[in-house]
Coordinates of C-alpha atoms and ligand atoms in Angstrom, one line a residue:
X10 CA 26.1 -12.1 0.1
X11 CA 27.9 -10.1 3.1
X12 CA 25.1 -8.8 5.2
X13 CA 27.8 -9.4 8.1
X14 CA 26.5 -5.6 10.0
X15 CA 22.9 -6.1 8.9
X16 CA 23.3 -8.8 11.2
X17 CA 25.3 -7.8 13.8
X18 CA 22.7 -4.5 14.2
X19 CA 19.7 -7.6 14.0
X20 CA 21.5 -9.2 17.1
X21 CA 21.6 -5.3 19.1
X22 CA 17.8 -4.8 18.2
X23 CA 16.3 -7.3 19.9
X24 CA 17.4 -6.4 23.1
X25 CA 15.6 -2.9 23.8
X26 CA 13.2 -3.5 20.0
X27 CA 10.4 -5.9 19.3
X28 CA 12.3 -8.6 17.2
X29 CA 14.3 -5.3 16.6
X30 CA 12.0 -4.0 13.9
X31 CA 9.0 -1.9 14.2
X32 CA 6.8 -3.4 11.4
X33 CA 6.7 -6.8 11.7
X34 CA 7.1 -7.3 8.0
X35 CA 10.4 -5.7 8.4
X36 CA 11.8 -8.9 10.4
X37 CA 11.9 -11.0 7.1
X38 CA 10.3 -13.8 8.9
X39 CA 8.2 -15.3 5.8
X40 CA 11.3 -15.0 4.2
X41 CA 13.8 -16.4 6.5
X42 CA 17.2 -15.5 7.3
X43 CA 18.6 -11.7 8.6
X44 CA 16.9 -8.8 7.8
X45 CA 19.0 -6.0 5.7
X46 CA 19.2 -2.6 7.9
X47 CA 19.5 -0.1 5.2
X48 CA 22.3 3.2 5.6
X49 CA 20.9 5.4 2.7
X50 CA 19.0 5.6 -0.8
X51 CA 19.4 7.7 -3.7
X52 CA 17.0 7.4 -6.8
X53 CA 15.9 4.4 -7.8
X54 CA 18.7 2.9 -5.6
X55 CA 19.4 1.6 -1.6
X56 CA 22.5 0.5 0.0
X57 CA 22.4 -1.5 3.1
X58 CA 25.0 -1.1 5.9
X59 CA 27.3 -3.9 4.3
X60 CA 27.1 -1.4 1.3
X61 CA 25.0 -3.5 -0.9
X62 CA 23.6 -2.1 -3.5
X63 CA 19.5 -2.5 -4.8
X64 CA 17.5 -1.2 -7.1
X65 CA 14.5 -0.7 -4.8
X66 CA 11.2 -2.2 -5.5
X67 CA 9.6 -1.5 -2.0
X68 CA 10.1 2.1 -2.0
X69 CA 9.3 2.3 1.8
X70 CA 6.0 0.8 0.8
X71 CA 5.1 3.1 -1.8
X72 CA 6.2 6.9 -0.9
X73 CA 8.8 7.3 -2.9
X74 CA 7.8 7.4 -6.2
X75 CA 10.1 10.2 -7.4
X76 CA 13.0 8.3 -5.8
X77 CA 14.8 8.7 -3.0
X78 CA 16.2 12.0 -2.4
X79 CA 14.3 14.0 -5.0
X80 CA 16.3 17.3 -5.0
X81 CA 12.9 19.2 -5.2
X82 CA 11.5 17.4 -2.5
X83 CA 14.8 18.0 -0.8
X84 CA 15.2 21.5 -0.8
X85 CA 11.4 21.9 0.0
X86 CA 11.9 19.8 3.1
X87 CA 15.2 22.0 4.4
X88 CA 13.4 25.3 3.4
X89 CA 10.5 24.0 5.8
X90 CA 12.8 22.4 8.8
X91 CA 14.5 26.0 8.9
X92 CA 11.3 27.2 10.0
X93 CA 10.9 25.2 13.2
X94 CA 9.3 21.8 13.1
X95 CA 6.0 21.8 14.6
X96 CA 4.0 24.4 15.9
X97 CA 0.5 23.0 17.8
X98 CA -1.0 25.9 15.4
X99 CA -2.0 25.4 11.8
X100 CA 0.2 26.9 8.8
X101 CA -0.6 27.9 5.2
X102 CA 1.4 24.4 4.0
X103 CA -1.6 22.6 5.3
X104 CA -4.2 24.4 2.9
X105 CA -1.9 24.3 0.2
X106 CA -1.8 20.6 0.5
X107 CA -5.7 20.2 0.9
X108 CA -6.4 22.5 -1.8
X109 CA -4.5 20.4 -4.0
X110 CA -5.5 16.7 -3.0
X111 CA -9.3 18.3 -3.2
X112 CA -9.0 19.4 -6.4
X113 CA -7.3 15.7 -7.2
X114 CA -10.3 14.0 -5.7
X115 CA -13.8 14.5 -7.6
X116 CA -15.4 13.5 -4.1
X117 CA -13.6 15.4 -2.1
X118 CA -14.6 18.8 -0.7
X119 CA -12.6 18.7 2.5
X120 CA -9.7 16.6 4.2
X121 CA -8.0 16.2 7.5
X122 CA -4.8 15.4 7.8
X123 CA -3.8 12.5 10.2
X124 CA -0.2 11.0 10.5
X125 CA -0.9 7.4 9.5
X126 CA -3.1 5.5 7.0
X127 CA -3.8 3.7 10.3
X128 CA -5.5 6.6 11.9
X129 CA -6.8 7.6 8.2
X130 CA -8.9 4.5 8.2
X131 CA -10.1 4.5 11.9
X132 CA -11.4 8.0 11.8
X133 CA -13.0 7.1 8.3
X134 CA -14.7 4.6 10.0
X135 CA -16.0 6.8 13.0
X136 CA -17.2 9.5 10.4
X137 CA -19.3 6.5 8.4
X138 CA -20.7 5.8 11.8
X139 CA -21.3 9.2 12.6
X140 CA -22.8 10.1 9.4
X141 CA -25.1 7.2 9.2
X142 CA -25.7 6.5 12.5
X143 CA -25.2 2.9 12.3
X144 CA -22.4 0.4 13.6
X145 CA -21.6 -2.2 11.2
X146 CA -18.7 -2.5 8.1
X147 CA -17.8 -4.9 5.4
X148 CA -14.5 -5.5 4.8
X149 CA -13.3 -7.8 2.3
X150 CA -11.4 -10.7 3.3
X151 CA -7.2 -9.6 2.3
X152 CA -7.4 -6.1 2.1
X153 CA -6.0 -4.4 5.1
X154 CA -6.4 -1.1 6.4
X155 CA -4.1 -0.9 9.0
X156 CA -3.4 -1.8 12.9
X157 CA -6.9 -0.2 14.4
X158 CA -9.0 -3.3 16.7
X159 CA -11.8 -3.0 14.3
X160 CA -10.2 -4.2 10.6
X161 CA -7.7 -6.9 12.0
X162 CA -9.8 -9.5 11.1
X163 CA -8.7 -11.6 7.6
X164 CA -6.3 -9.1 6.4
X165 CA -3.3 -8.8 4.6
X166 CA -0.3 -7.4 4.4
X167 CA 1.6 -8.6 7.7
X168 CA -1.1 -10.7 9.1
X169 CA -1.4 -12.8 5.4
X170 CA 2.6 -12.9 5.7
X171 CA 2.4 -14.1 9.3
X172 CA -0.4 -16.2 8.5
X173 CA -2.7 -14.7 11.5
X174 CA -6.2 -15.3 11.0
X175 CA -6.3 -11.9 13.5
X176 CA -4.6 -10.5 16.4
X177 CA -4.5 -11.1 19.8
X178 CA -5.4 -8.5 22.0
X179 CA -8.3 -7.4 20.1
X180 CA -11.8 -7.9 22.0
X181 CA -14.5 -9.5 20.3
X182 CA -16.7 -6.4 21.0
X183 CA -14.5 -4.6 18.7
X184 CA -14.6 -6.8 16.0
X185 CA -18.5 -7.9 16.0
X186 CA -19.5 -5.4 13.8
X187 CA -17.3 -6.1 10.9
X188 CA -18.9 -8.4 8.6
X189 CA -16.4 -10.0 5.7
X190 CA -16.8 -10.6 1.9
X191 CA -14.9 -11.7 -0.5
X192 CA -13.0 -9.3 -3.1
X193 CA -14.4 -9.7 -6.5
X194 CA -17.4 -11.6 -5.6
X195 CA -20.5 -8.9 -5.2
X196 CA -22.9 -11.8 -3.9
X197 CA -20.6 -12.3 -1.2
X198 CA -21.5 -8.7 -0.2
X199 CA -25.4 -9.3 -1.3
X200 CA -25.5 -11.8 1.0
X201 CA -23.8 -9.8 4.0
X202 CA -26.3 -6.9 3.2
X203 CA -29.2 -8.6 2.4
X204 CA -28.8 -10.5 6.3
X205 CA -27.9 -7.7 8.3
X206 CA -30.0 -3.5 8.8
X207 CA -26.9 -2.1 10.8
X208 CA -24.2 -1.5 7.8
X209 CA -22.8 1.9 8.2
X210 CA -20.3 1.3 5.5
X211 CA -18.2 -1.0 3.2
X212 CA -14.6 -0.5 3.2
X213 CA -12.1 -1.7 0.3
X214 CA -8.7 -1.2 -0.9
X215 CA -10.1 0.0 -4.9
X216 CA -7.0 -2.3 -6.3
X217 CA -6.0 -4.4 -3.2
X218 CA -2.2 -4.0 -2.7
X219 CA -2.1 -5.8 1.1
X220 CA -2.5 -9.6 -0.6
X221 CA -0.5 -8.8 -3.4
X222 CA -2.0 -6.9 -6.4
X223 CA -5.4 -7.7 -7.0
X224 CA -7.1 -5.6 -9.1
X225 CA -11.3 -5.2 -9.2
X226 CA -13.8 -6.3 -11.8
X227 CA -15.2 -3.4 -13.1
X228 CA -18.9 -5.4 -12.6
X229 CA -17.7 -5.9 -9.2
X230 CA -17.2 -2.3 -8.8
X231 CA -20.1 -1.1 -10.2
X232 CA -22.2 -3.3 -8.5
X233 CA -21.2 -2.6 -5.3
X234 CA -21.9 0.9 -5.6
X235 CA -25.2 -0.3 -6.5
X236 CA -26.1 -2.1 -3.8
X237 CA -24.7 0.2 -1.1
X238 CA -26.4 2.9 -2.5
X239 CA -29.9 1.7 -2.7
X240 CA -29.3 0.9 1.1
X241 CA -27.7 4.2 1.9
X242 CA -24.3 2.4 2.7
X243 CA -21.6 4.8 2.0
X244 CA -18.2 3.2 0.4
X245 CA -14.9 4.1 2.1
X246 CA -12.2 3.9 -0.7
X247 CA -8.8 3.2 1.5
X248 CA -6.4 4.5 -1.2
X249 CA -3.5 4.6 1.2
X250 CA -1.4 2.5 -1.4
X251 CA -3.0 3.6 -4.6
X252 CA -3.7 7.1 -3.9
X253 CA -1.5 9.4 -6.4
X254 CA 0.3 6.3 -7.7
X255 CA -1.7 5.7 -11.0
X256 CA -3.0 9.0 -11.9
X257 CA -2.4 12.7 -10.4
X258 CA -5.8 11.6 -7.7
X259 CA -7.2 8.4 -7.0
X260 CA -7.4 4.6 -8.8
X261 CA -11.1 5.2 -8.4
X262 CA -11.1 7.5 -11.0
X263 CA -9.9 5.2 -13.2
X264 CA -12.3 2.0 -12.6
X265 CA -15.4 4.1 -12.8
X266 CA -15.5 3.9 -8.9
X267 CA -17.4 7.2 -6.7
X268 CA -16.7 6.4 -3.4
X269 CA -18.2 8.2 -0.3
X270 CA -15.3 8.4 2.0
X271 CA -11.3 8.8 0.6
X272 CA -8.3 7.6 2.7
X273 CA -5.0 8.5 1.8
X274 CA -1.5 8.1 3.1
X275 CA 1.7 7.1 1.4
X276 CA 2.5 9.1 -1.3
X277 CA 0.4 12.1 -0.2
X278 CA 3.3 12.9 2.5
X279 CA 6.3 12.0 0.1
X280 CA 7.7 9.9 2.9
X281 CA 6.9 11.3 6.1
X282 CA 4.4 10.4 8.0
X283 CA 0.8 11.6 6.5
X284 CA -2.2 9.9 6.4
X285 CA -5.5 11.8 5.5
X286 CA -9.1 11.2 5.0
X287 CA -11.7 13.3 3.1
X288 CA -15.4 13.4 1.6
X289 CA -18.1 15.6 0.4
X290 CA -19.4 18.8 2.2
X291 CA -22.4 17.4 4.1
X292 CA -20.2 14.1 5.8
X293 CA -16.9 16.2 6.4
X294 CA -19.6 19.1 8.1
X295 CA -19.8 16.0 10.9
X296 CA -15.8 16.2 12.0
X297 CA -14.8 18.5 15.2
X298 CA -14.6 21.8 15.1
X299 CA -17.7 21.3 12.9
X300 CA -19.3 18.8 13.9
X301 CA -20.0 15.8 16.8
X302 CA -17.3 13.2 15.5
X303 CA -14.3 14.3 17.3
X304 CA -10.5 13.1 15.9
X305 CA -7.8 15.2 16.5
X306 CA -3.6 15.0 16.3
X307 CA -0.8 17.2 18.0
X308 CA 1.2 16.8 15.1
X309 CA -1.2 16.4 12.6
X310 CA -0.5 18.9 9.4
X311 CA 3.2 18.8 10.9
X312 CA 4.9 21.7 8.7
X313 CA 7.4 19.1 7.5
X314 CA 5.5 16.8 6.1
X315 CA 3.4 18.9 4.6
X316 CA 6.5 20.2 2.6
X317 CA 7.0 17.1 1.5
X318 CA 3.7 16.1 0.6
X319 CA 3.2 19.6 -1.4
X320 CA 6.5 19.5 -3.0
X321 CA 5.8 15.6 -4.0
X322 CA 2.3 16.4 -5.4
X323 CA 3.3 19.6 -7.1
X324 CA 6.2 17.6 -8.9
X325 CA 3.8 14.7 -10.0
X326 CA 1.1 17.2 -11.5
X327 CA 3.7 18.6 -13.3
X328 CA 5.5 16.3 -14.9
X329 CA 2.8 14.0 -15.0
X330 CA 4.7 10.4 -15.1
X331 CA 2.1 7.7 -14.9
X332 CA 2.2 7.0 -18.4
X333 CA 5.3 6.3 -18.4
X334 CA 5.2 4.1 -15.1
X335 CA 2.2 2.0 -16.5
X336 CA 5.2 1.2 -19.2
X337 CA 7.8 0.5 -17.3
X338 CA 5.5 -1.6 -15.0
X339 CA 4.5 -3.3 -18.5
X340 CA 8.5 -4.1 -19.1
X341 CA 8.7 -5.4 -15.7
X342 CA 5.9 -7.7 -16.4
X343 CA 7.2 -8.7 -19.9
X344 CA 10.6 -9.7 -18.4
X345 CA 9.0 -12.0 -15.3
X346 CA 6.5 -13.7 -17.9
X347 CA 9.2 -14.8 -20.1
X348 CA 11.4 -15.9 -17.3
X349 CA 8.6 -18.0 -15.9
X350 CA 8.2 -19.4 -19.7
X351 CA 11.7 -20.4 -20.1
X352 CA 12.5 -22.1 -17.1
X353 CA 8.4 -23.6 -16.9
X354 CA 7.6 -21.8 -13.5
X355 CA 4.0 -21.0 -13.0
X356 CA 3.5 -17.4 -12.5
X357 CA 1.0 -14.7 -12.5
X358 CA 2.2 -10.9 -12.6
X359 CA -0.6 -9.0 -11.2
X360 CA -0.2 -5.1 -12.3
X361 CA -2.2 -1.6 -12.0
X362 CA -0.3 1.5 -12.8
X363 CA 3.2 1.3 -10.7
X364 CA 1.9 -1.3 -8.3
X365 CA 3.1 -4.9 -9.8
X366 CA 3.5 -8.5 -8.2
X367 CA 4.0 -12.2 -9.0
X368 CA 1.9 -14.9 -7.9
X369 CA 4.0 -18.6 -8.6
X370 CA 0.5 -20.2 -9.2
X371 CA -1.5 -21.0 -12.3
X372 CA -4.5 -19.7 -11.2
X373 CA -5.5 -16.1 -12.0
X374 CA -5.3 -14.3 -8.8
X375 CA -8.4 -12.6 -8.4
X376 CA -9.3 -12.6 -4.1
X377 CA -7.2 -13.6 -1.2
X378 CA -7.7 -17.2 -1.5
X379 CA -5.8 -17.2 -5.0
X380 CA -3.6 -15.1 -3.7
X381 CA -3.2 -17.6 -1.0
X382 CA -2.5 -20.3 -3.4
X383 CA 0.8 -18.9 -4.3
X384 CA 3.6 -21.3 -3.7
X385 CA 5.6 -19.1 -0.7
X386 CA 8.6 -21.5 -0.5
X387 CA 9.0 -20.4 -4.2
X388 CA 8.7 -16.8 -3.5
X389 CA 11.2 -17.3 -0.7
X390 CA 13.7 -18.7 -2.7
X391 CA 13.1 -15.7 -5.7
X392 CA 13.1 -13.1 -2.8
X393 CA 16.6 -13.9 -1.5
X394 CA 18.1 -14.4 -4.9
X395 CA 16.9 -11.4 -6.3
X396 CA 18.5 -9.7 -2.9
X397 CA 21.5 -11.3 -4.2
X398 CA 21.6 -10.1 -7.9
X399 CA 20.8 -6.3 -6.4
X400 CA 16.8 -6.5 -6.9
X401 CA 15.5 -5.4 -3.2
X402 CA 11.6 -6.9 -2.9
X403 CA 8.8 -6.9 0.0
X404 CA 10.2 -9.5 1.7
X405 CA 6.4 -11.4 1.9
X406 CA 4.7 -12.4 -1.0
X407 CA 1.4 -10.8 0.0
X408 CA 3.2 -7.0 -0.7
X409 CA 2.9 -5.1 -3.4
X410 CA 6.4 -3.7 -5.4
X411 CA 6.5 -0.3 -6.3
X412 CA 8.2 1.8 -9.1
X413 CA 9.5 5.0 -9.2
X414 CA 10.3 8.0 -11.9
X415 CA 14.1 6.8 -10.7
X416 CA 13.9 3.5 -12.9
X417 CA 15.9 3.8 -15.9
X418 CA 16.9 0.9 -18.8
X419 CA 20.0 0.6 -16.5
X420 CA 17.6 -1.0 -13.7
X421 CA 15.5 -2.8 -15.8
X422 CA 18.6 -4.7 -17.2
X423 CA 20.2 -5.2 -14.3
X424 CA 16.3 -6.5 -13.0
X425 CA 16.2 -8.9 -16.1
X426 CA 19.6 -10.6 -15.5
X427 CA 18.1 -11.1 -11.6
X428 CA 14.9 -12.4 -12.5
X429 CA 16.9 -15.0 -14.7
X430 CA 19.1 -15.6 -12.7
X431 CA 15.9 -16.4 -9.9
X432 CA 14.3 -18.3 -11.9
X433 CA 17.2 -20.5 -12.9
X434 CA 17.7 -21.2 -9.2
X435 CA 14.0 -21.9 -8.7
X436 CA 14.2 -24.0 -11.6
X437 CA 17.0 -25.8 -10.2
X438 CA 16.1 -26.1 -6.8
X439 CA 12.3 -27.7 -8.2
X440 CA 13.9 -29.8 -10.6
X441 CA 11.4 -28.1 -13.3
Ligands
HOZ502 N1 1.5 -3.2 3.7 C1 1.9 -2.4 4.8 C2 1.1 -1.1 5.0 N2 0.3 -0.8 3.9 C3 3.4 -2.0 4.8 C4 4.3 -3.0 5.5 C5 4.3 -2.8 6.9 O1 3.3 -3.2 7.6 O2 5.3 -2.3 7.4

């Protein structure tokens, strides 16, 4: 495989760029060998600067689920960028855009927009304080909710890839007030409850996509709105992944979850940076200009990504393609089951809505430690084949894949002869 300028451009970034990325999972570290730099995408499709050619399963992390270069969301975009790109004053885009994630959300009577699911999360966190006027969180133990001090303590996503307990840098002050459970596993957060008369909030990914897919009990779920709510701890739902990706709204919706606090991010801005957070009238009524909890962004509800947000969400509502992800995700499924069969690799394919992974384990993954027990110098070896039979992946084993409206029978052949192919090599290389 040539990746002969991927490399060469790897080399150049390190000099004036951090390990000449800037997301660490970007660097391909858990993976091994040169990262690809990528020159454009179309569709389902992205072609790296050596001109290979993928079908993309990361989909910048879950944006694009209309594909790159959606000619709607194109022409939205240049309509707005002939307007001027940022104002410091607000523009009708930005109630457009609210109007329509509110009416999306059951919960939801107002949002702010933020530019990250980063600073989503954080000011979530400062409006659960506010509201409840009390300190402490529980997070659960591989969901991750960004960079802020507060939630880098057992999370995924680039931490479970770089196997960091936490970061340094962070001061234990910041940190003492989140308590962890474990995902799935309510007495976990009985326990955490029951021992501490501080908790402002509990904080979960509704289907965790940060160590792989791992999707909730309903019991679990239920349960934990239970408990929080005979002790008045509001839930914050981070649906930065799954926001907008399984149904036109939230994944809470669909597993029966009501969930104080909503963060979004991801698909909400179509690909440019948007991150947003939203909740009934009475906690939003706390957030400056009306209230005491102050959060704030120059280019927060920047016209252009508001365009693209709006001309994103307007597509999805009307066309309505979850359905026919949920199948495709099925197919995708299907074809990694049957590989793992014939060539007598363990595997689990965790899936909800167009959000799918693989687990080489035999246990069920249901939390972060059976997540954990996936073999990763597997994975490593199915991630760089599959780069070679045109199949781009999360190059960590703790992200989730995404699917698009782009995916056609075209790429799911051309994704079964990979994962054969993968396997075969796995196979090979394990002596199976
Ligand atoms: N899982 C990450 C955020 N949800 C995306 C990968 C990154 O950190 O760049």
């Amino acid at each position: 495989m040539n990746l002969k300028n991927s490399s060469i451009l790897y080399e150049r970034g390190q000099k004036n760029l951090v390990g000449a990325v800037n997301s660490p999972v970007r660097a391909f570290k858990s993976v091994g060998g040169s990262p690809v730099f990528i020159d454009h995408a179309e569709g389902s499709q992205i072609v790296d600067v050596d001109g290979n050619r993928y079908l993309d399963l990361v989909l910048s992390y879950g944006p694009m689920i209309l594909g790159h270069q959606y000619p709607k969301v194109q022409e939205a975009v240049s309509k707005a960028m002939r307007k001027g790109y940022t104002f410091g004053a607000s523009t009708e885009g930005e109630i457009e855009l609210a109007e329509l994630v509110c009416e999306a959300f059951p919960g939801m009577d107002k949002v702010r927009f933020v530019n990250s699911g980063t600073e989503a999360v954080l000011s979530a966190i400062r409006l659960a304080r506010a509201f409840t006027g009390k300190n402490q969180i529980i997070k659960f133990s591989g969901c991750y909710h960004g960079h802020s001090d507060s939630l880098l303590v057992a999370a995924g996503s680039g931490l479970a890839t770089l196997s960091l307990p936490g970061s340094k840098g962070v001061p234990e002050e910041a940190v003492k007030n989140t308590l962890i459970a474990q995902f799935n596993d309510i007495e976990s957060v009985k326990k955490q409850i029951d021992s501490h008369n501080d908790i402002a909030a509990v904080i979960l990914e509704p289907v965790a996509g940060n160590m792989g897919v791992v999707v909730p009990d309903p019991d679990f779920l239920e349960e934990l709105r239970r408990v929080t709510q005979e002790k008045g701890i509001l839930i914050i739902a981070d649906e930065v992944m799954t926001g907008f990706r399984s149904k036109f709204g939230g994944a809470q919706e669909l597993l029966g979850l009501q969930a104080d606090i909503t963060c979004l991010g991801k698909v909400i801005g179509g690909g440019f940076p948007v991150g947003a957070y939203g909740a009934r009238e009475e906690i939003m009524q706390m957030v400056a200009p009306l209230g005491e909890m102050y959060q704030a962004g120059t280019l927060s509800g920047n016209p252009i990504a508001m365009a693209c947000g709006l001309s994103t969400l307007l597509e999805l509502k009307a066309s309505d393609p979850y359905q026919d992800l949920n199948e495709t995700a099925l197919k995708i499924k299907d074809i990694l089951l049957k590989a793992a069969d014939k060539y007598e690799v363990d595997l689990q394919v965790n899936h909800f809505g167009s959000m799918i992974n693989a687990f080489f384990t035999n246990q069920k993954v249901i939390d972060f430690s059976t997540a954990q027990s996936s073999d990763t110098e597997k994975f490593k070896i199915f991630f760089w084949s599959m780069m070679e039979n045109g199949v781009f992946l999360p190059p960590s084993q703790f992200e989730a894949w995404f699917l698009c409206t782009a995916i056609d029978e075209n790429d799911l052949n051309a994704f079964e002869k990979a994962v054969d192919a993968s396997f075969k090599t796995i196979s090979d290389k394990f002596n199976l």
